[in-house]
Amino acid sequence: MTVGIGALCETESDPRAIVAADRLVTTGLGTRIEYEHTNSKMERITQSDGVLAVAVGAGAVSLTDELLYKTRGKLDQTQDMTVRSVAEKAVDASTDLIRESIERQVLAPYGFDSHNEFNEKQKALDKGIVSSIQRDILDKKDAIFSQMNVLIAGVDSEGAHLYGIRQNDMARHDSIGYHTAGSGSDPAESSFIRNQYNDTCDKKDAVMSVVEAKIRAEEAQGVGRQMDIAIISQDGIQAVDNDKIAHLREIHEEITEEERTARKSVLREKDYNLED
């Protein structure tokens, strides 16, 4: 499943979105194979009309690639673009992808060209066959939903924004200031909660919070250790190079060691007896 992480900072004076992702790729819907890819999973969705947006797919790479391809196609005909409209087009693309997959893989073997044709002709079919097809349709939807989870982060004239695309719907995460997607979501979100993260922090704090969340996510099964980070602002999309990411990991280790030392120090200094 992998993981995608986004956080917002300085949303009023200098809006920025920080995005991180691993490089673990999952292929297929049946017998899935996972491996660390050499390329980043972060993709620029748009960089025009004052809107800069990046997407991270968490799930089967073939599904997320197709979803983002369809999203770009819909954005080509979009006027007055915003980060929200990018997310809305991703939902539309998700609807198209699911419909096309069902028509090709479920309905076509029964001789139906479309879902509409199946709906029109099902009254003339045996009820058992109709029930079987309907179960197959639901199973296909569930399989796609479980393997297609996308995070969209970007900056437009209204500020920095975060959206999650899942189960053919979208959710806005601007008010909380962070969002995670994929199998490493729980430990990543716990890291933000532990740090009491909010979007009023500066860029350094935001980047380190995202790094810490990504490292926490590595505790989950199905999350790769490789890390890509992008900083999105009104000036452009800046990719953080590998040397700087390695340095950020070292800083995280220093923070963690300082916390361990402080804990031991407090426990030594405080006098308490649990046996009284």
PDB file of N, CA and C in Angstrom, residues 208 246-256:
ATOM      1  N   MET A 208      10.365  19.025   9.150  1.00  0.00           N
ATOM      2  CA  MET A 208      10.791  18.020  10.120  1.00  0.00           C
ATOM      3  C   MET A 208       9.610  17.183  10.610  1.00  0.00           C
ATOM      4  N   ALA A 246      18.937  12.757   3.972  1.00  0.00           N
ATOM      5  CA  ALA A 246      19.776  11.991   4.898  1.00  0.00           C
ATOM      6  C   ALA A 246      20.122  12.826   6.126  1.00  0.00           C
ATOM      7  N   HIS A 247      20.389  14.112   5.910  1.00  0.00           N
ATOM      8  CA  HIS A 247      20.691  15.004   7.035  1.00  0.00           C
ATOM      9  C   HIS A 247      19.474  15.168   7.938  1.00  0.00           C
ATOM     10  N   LEU A 248      18.283  15.247   7.353  1.00  0.00           N
ATOM     11  CA  LEU A 248      17.049  15.357   8.144  1.00  0.00           C
ATOM     12  C   LEU A 248      16.833  14.106   8.991  1.00  0.00           C
ATOM     13  N   ARG A 249      17.175  12.956   8.436  1.00  0.00           N
ATOM     14  CA  ARG A 249      17.086  11.716   9.227  1.00  0.00           C
ATOM     15  C   ARG A 249      18.036  11.773  10.430  1.00  0.00           C
ATOM     16  N   GLU A 250      19.236  12.304  10.210  1.00  0.00           N
ATOM     17  CA  GLU A 250      20.204  12.428  11.304  1.00  0.00           C
ATOM     18  C   GLU A 250      19.676  13.371  12.390  1.00  0.00           C
ATOM     19  N   ILE A 251      19.057  14.469  11.974  1.00  0.00           N
ATOM     20  CA  ILE A 251      18.477  15.406  12.944  1.00  0.00           C
ATOM     21  C   ILE A 251      17.373  14.720  13.742  1.00  0.00           C
ATOM     22  N   HIS A 252      16.563  13.925  13.055  1.00  0.00           N
ATOM     23  CA  HIS A 252      15.505  13.184  13.748  1.00  0.00           C
ATOM     24  C   HIS A 252      16.083  12.244  14.794  1.00  0.00           C
ATOM     25  N   GLU A 253      17.169  11.573  14.456  1.00  0.00           N
ATOM     26  CA  GLU A 253      17.819  10.670  15.408  1.00  0.00           C
ATOM     27  C   GLU A 253      18.334  11.444  16.626  1.00  0.00           C
ATOM     28  N   GLU A 254      18.875  12.646  16.384  1.00  0.00           N
ATOM     29  CA  GLU A 254      19.350  13.471  17.491  1.00  0.00           C
ATOM     30  C   GLU A 254      18.197  13.878  18.404  1.00  0.00           C
ATOM     31  N   ILE A 255      17.079  14.268  17.800  1.00  0.00           N
ATOM     32  CA  ILE A 255      15.902  14.642  18.592  1.00  0.00           C
ATOM     33  C   ILE A 255      15.420  13.456  19.419  1.00  0.00           C
ATOM     34  N   THR A 256      15.362  12.288  18.792  1.00  0.00           N
ATOM     35  CA  THR A 256      14.906  11.083  19.485  1.00  0.00           C
ATOM     36  C   THR A 256      15.822  10.735  20.650  1.00  0.00           C
TER      37      THR A 256
END
